[in-house]
mmCIF file of C-alpha atoms in Angstrom:
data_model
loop_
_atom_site.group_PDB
_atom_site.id
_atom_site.type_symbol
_atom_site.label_atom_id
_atom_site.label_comp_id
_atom_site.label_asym_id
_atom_site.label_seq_id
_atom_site.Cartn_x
_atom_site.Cartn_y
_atom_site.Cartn_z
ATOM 1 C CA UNK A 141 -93.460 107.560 124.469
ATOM 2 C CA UNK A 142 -93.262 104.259 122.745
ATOM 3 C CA UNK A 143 -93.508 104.297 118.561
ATOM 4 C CA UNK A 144 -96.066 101.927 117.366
ATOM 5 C CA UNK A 145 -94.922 100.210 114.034
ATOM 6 C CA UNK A 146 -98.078 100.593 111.456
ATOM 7 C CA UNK A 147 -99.197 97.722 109.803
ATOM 8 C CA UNK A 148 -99.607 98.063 105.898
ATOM 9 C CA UNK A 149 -102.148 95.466 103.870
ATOM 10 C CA UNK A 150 -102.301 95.529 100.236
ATOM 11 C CA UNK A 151 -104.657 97.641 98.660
ATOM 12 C CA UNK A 152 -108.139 95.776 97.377
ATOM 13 C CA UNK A 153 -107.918 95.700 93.242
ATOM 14 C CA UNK A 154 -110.382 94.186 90.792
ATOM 15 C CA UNK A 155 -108.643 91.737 90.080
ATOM 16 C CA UNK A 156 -109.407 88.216 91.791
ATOM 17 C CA UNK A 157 -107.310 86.465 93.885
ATOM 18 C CA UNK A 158 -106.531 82.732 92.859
ATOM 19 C CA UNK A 159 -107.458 80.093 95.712
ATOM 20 C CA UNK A 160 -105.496 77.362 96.380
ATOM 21 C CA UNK A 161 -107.337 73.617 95.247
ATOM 22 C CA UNK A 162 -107.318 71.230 97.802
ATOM 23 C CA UNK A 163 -105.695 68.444 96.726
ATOM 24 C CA UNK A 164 -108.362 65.240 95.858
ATOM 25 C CA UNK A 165 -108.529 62.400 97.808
ATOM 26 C CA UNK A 166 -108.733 59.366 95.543
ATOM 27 C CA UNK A 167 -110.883 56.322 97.329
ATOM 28 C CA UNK A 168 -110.122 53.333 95.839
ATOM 29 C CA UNK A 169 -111.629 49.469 96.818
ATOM 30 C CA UNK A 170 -107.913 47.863 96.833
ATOM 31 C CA UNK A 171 -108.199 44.744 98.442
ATOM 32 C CA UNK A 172 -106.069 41.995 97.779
ATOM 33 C CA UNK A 173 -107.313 38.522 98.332
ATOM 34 C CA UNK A 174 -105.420 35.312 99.311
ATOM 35 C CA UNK A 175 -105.721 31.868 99.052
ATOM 36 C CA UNK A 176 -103.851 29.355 100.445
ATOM 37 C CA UNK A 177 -103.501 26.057 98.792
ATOM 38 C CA UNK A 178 -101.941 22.796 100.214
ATOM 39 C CA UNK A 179 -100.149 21.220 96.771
ATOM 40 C CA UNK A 180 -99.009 17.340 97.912
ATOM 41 C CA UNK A 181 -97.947 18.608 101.146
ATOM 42 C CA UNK A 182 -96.187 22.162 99.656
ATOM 43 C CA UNK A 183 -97.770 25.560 100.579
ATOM 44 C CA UNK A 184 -98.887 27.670 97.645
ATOM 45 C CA UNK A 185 -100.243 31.349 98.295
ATOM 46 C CA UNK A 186 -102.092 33.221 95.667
ATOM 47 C CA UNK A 187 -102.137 36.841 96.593
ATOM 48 C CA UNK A 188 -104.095 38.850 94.076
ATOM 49 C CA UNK A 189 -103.620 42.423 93.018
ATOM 50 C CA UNK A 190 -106.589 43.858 90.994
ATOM 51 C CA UNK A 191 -104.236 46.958 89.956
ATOM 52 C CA UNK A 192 -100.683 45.308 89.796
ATOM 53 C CA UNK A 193 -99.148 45.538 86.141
ATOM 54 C CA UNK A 194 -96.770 42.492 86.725
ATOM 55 C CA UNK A 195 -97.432 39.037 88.073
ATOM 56 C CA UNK A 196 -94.657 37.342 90.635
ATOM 57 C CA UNK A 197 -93.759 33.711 91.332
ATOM 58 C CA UNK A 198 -91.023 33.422 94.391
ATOM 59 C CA UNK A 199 -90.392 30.491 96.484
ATOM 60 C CA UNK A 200 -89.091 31.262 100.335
ATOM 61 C CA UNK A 201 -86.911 28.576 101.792
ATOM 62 C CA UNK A 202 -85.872 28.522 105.408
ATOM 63 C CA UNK A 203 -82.655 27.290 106.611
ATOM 64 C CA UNK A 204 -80.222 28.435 104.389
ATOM 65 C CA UNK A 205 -76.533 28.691 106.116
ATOM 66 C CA UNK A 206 -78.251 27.980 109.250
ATOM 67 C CA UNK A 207 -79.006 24.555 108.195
ATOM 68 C CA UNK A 208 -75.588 23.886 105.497
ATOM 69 C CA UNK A 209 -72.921 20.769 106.012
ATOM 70 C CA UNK A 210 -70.334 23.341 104.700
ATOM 71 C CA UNK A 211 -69.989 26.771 104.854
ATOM 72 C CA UNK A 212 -71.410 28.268 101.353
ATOM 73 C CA UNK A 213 -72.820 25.198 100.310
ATOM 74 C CA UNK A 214 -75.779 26.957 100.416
ATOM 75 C CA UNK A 215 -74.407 30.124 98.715
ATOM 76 C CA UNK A 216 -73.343 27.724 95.498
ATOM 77 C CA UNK A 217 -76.982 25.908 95.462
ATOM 78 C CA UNK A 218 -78.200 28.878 94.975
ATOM 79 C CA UNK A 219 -76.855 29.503 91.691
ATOM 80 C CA UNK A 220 -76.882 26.219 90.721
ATOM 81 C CA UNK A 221 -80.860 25.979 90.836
ATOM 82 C CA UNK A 222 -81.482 29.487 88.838
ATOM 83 C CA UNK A 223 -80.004 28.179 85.523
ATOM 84 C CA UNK A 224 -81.634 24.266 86.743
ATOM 85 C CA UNK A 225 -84.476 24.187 84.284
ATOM 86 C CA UNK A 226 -83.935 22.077 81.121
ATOM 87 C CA UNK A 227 -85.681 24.195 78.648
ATOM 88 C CA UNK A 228 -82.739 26.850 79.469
ATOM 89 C CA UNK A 229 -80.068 24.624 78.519
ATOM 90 C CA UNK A 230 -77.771 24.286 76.096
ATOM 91 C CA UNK A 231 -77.419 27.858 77.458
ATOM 92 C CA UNK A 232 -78.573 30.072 80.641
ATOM 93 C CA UNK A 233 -81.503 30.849 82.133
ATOM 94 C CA UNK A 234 -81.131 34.946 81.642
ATOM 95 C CA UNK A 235 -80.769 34.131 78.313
ATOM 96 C CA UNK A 236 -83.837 32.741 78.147
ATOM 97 C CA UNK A 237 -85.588 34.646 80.046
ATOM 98 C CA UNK A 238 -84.613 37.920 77.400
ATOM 99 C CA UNK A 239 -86.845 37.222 74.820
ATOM 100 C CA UNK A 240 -90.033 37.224 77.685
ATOM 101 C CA UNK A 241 -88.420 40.751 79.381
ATOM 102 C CA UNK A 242 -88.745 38.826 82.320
ATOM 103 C CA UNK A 243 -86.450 39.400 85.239
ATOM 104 C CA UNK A 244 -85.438 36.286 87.556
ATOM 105 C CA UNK A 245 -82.728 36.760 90.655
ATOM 106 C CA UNK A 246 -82.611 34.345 94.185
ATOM 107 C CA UNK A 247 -80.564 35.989 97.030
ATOM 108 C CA UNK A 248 -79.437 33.567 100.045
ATOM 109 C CA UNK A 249 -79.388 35.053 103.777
ATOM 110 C CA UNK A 250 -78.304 33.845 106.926
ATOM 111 C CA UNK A 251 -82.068 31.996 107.852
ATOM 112 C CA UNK A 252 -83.825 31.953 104.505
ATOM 113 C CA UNK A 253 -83.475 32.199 100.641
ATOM 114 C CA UNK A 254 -85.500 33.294 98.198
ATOM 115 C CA UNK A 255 -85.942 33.050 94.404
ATOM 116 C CA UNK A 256 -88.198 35.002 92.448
ATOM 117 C CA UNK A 257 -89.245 35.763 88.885
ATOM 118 C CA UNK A 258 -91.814 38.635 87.502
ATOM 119 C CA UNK A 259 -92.809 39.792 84.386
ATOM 120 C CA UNK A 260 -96.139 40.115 81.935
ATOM 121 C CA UNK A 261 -99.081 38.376 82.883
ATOM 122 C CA UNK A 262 -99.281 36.317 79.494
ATOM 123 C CA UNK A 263 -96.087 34.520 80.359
ATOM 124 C CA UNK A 264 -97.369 33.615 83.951
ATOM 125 C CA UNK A 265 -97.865 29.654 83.255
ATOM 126 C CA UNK A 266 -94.360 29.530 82.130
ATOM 127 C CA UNK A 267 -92.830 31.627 84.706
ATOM 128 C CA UNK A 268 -94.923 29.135 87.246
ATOM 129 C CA UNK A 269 -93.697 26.325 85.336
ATOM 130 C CA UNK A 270 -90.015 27.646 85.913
ATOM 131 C CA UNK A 271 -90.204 28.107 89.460
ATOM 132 C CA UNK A 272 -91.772 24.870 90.240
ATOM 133 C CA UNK A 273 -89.079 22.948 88.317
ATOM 134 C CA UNK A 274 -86.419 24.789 89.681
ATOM 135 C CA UNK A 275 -87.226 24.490 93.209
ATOM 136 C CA UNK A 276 -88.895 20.653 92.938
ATOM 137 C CA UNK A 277 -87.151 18.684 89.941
ATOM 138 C CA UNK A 278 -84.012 21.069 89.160
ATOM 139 C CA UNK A 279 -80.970 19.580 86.653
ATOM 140 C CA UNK A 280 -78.071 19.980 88.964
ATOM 141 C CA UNK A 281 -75.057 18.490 86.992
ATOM 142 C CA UNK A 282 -71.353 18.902 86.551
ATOM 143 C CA UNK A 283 -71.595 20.776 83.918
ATOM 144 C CA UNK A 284 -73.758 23.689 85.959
ATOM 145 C CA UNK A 285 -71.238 23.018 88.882
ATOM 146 C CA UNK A 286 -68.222 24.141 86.719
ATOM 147 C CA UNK A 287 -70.063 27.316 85.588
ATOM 148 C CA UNK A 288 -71.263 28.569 88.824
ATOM 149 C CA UNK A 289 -68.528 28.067 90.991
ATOM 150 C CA UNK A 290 -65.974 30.485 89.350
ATOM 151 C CA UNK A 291 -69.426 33.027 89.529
ATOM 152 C CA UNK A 292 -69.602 32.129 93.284
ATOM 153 C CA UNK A 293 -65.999 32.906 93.736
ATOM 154 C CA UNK A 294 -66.438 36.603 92.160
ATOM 155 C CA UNK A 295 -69.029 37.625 93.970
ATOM 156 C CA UNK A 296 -67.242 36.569 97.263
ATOM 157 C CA UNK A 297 -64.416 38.632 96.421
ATOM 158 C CA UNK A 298 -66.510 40.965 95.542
ATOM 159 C CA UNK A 299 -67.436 40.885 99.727
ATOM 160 C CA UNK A 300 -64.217 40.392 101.115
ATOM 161 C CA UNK A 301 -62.998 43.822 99.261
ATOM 162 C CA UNK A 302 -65.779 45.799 101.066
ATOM 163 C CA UNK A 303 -64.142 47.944 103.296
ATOM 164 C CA UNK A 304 -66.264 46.700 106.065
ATOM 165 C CA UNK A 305 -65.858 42.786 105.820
ATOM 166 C CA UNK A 306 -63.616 42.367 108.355
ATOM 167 C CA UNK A 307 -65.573 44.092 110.620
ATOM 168 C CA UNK A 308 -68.877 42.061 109.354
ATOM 169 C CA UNK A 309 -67.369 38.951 110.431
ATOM 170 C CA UNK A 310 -66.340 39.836 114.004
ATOM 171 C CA UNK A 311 -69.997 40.870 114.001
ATOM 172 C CA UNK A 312 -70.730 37.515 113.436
ATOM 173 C CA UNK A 313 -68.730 35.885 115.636
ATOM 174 C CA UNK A 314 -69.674 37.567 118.687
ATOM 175 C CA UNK A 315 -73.586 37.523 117.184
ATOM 176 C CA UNK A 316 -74.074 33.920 117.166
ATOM 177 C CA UNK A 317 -72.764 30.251 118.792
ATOM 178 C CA UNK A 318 -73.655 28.488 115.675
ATOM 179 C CA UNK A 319 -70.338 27.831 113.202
ATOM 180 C CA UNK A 320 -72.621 27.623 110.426
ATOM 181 C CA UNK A 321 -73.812 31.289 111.095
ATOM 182 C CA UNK A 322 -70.403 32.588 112.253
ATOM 183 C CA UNK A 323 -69.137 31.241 108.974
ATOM 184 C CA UNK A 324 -72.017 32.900 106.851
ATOM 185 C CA UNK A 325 -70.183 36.328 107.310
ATOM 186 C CA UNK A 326 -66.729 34.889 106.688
ATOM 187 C CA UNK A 327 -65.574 35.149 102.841
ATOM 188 C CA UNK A 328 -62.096 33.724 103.438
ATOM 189 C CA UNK A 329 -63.478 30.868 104.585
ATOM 190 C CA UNK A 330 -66.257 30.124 102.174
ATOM 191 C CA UNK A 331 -63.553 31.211 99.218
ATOM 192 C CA UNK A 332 -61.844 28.271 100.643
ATOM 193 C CA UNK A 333 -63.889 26.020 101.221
ATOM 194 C CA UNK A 334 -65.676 26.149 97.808
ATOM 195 C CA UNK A 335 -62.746 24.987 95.534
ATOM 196 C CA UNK A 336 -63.620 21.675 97.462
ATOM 197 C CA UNK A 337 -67.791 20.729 97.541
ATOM 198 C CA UNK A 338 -68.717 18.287 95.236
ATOM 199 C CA UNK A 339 -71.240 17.530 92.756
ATOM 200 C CA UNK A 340 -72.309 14.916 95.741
ATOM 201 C CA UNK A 341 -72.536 17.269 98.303
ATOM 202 C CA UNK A 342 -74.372 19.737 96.664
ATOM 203 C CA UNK A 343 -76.935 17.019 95.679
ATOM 204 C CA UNK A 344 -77.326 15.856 99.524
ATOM 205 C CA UNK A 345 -77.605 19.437 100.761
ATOM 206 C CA UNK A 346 -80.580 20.290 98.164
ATOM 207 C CA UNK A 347 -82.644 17.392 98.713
ATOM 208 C CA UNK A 348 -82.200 17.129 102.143
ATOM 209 C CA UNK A 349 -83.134 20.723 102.694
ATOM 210 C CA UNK A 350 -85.791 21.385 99.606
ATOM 211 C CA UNK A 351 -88.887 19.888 101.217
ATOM 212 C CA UNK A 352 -92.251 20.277 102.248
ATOM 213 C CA UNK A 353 -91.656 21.061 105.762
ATOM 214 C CA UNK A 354 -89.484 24.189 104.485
ATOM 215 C CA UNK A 355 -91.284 26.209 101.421
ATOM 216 C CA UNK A 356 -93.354 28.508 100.992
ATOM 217 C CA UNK A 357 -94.581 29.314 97.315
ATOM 218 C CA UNK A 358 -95.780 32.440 96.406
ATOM 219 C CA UNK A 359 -98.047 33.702 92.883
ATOM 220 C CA UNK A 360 -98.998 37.359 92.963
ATOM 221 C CA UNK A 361 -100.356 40.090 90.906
ATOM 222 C CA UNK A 362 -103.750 40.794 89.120
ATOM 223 C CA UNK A 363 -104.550 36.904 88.731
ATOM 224 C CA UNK A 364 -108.160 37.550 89.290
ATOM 225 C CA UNK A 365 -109.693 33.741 89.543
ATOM 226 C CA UNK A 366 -107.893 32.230 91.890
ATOM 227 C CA UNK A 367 -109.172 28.518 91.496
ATOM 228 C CA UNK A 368 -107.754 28.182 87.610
ATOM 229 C CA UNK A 369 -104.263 27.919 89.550
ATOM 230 C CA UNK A 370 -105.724 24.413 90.539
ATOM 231 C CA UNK A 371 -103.602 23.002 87.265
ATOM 232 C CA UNK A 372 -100.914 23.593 89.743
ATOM 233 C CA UNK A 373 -102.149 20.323 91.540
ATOM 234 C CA UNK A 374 -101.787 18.113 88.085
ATOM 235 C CA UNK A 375 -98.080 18.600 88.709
ATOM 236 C CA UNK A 376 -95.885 15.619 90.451
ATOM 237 C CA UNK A 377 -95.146 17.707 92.729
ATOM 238 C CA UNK A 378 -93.636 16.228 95.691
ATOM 239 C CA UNK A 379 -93.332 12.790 93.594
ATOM 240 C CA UNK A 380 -89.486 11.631 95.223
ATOM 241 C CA UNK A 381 -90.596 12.803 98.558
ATOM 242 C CA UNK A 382 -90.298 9.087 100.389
ATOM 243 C CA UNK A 383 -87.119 8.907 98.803
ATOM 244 C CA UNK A 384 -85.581 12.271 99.745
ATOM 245 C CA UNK A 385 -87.247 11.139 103.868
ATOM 246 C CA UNK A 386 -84.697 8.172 103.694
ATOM 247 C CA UNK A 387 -81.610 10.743 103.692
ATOM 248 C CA UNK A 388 -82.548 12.857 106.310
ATOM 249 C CA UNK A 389 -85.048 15.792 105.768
ATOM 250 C CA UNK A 390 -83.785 18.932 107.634
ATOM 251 C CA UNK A 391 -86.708 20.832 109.800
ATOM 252 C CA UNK A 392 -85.821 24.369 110.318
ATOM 253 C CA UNK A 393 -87.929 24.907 113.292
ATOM 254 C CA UNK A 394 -86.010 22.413 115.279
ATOM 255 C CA UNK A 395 -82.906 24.202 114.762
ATOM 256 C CA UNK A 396 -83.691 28.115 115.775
ATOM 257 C CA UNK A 397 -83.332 27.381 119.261
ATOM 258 C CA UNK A 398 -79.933 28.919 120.809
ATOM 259 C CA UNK A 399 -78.908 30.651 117.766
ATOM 260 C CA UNK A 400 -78.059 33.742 119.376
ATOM 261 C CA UNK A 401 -74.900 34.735 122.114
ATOM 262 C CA UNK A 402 -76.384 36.943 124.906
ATOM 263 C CA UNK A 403 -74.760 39.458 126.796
ATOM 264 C CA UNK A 404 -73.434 42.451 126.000
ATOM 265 C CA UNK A 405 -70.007 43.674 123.964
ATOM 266 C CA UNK A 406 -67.742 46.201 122.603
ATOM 267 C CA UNK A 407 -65.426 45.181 119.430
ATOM 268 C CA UNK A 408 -63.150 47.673 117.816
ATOM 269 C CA UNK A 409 -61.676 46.590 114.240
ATOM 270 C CA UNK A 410 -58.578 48.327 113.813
ATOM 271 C CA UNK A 411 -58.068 49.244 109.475
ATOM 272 C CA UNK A 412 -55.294 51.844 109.161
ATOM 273 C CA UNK A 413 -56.680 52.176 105.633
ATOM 274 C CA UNK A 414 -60.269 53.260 106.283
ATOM 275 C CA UNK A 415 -60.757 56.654 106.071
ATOM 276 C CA UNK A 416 -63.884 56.833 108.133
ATOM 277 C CA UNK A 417 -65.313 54.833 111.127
ATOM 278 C CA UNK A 418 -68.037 52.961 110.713
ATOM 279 C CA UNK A 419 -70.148 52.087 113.559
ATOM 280 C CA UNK A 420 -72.831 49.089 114.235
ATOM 281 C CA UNK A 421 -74.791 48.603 117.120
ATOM 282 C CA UNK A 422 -76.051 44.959 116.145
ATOM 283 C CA UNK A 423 -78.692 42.820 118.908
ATOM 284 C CA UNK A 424 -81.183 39.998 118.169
ATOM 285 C CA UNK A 425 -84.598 40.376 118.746
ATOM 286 C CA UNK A 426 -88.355 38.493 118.199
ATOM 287 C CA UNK A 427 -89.975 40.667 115.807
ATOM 288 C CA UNK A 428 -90.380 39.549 112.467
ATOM 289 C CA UNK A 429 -91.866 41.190 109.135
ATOM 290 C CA UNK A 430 -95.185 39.973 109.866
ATOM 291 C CA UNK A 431 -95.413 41.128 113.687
ATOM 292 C CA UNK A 432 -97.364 44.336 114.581
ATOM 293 C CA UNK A 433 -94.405 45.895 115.925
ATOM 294 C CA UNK A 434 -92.154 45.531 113.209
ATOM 295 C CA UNK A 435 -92.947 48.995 111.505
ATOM 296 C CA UNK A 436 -92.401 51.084 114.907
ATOM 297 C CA UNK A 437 -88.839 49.165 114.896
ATOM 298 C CA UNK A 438 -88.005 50.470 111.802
ATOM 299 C CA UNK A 439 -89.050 54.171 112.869
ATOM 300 C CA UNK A 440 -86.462 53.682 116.079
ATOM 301 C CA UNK A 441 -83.777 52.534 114.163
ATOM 302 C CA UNK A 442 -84.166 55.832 111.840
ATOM 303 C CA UNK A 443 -84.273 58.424 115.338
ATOM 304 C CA UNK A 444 -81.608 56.486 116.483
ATOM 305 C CA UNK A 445 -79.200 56.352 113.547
ATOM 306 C CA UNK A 446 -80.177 60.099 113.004
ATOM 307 C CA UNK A 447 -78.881 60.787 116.482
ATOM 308 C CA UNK A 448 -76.204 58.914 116.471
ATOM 309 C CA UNK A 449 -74.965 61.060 113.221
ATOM 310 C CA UNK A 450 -75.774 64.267 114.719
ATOM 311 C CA UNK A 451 -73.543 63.660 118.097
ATOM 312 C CA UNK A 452 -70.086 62.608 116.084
ATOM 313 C CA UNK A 453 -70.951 65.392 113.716
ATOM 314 C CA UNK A 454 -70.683 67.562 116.696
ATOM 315 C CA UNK A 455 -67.686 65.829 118.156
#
């Protein structure tokens, strides 16, 4: 005969038992509303934020070392044109920017750059102001040339004693067909080839990719009326366009075509110093930020680098 095992409950007291509170549901009316605005030919969108404790002004460029005459030209202009503004001179721009507790950075990828600045909203005409000059009448002298270069040079070092460099810039060989894109993920290269650009070239290579056809400007945060940003249109903005159309403008969109090498590889990177493997599984694909299906990408790329961990753990 089979035992049955008794169940005990707890014996009913007088004393209540707590309940758990749901947790509340807080419906808010977030919306953000945008305006785009056509300034002399340059795009300006106004994104505002009812709730946002900051404001933002950023300005996207494409092209970047997709589009440069030398590799890390591009690289170089970049740090040139966030210490460009003449009311940050005789010294720097983060120096400046200290006494607002403002915080201003650019970063320069392989297709695009970006600069940006944020900070309280009762400095927001100045931080506008300092964008705008930057990007459309920057100071790009000697002087700043001497100073950024040696900065240029640190941080590239700074790459090329990653552990993984070497195998970044196979990656990027095999990646793309373009030499300017190759090069983009080759710090040797751009270490040497920066002790020799020019004031001249650097010059050429900003106002020849700096236009119209290539930027995006960007004001966000809790601006609330939109249409007082119409100062923004009092600016010469755009004022030395004819003359920068004589050089040679450089359109982005014409050069996207055939970036890419298709087929499919297997490198191995031999470094007897690495004490771990490191393993990339790198393809090109058309799904941007903005697409649909960009979020579900991101979710496959996290089951698949989970996996991938799990199965050489086992191993």
């Amino acid at each position: 005969m089979k035992k049955t095992k008794k169940t005990s409950y707890p014996k009913k007291t007088g004393k209540k038992t707590l309940k758990r509170k749901k947790p509340k549901i807080v419906k808010t009316n977030y919306k953000i509303k945008r305006k785009l605005i056509n300034v002399n030919g340059y795009n300006v969108l106004l994104l505002d934020l009812p709730k946002a404790k900051l404001v933002q002004v950023e300005c996207y460029i494409l092209g970047s070392c997709l589009v440069e005459d030398k590799p890390g030209i591009s690289h170089l202009l970049e740090h040139i044109l966030t210490t460009a503004w003449k009311k940050c001179k005789p010294k720097t721009c983060d120096v400046f920017w200290e006494k607002y507790g403002a915080y201003s950075n650019a970063t320069t990828n392989s297709f695009y750059k970006r600069y940006w600045i944020n900070g309280l909203h009762k400095y927001l005409d100045t931080m506008v102001e300092y964008i705008f000059s930057i990007m459309l009448n920057p100071i790009i002298d000697d002087k700043t040339l001497k100073t950024e270069r040696p900065a240029v040079e640190n941080e590239l070092n700074t790459y090329l004693n990653n552990p993984i460099s070497k195998l970044d810039k196979e990656i990027y060989k095999e990646l793309y067909k373009i030499n300017n894109l190759i090069y983009s993920g080759d710090w040797k290269k751009q270490l040497k080839v920066l002790k020799t650009i020019t004031l001249k070239e650097v010059q050429e290579m900003y106002h020849r990719m700096y236009n119209k056809h290539n930027m995006l400007f960007i004001i966000s945060g809790n601006i609330e009326h939109l249409e007082d940003f119409d100062f923004i249109k009092k600016k010469k903005i755009g004022k030395i366009q004819k003359e920068i159309e004589k050089k040679g403008l450089i359109k982005v969109k014409d050069r996207y075509n055939n970036c890419f090498n298709d087929g499919k590889k297997i490198i191995f990177v031999k470094d007897e110093n690495a004490k771990n493997t490191t393993i990339n599984i790198v393809f090109h694909l058309d799904i941007f930020p903005g697409n649909k299906d960009y979020y579900y990408f991101k979710i496959i790329r996290d089951v698949m680098t989970g996996a991938i961990h799990s199965l050489l753990l086992k191993e």
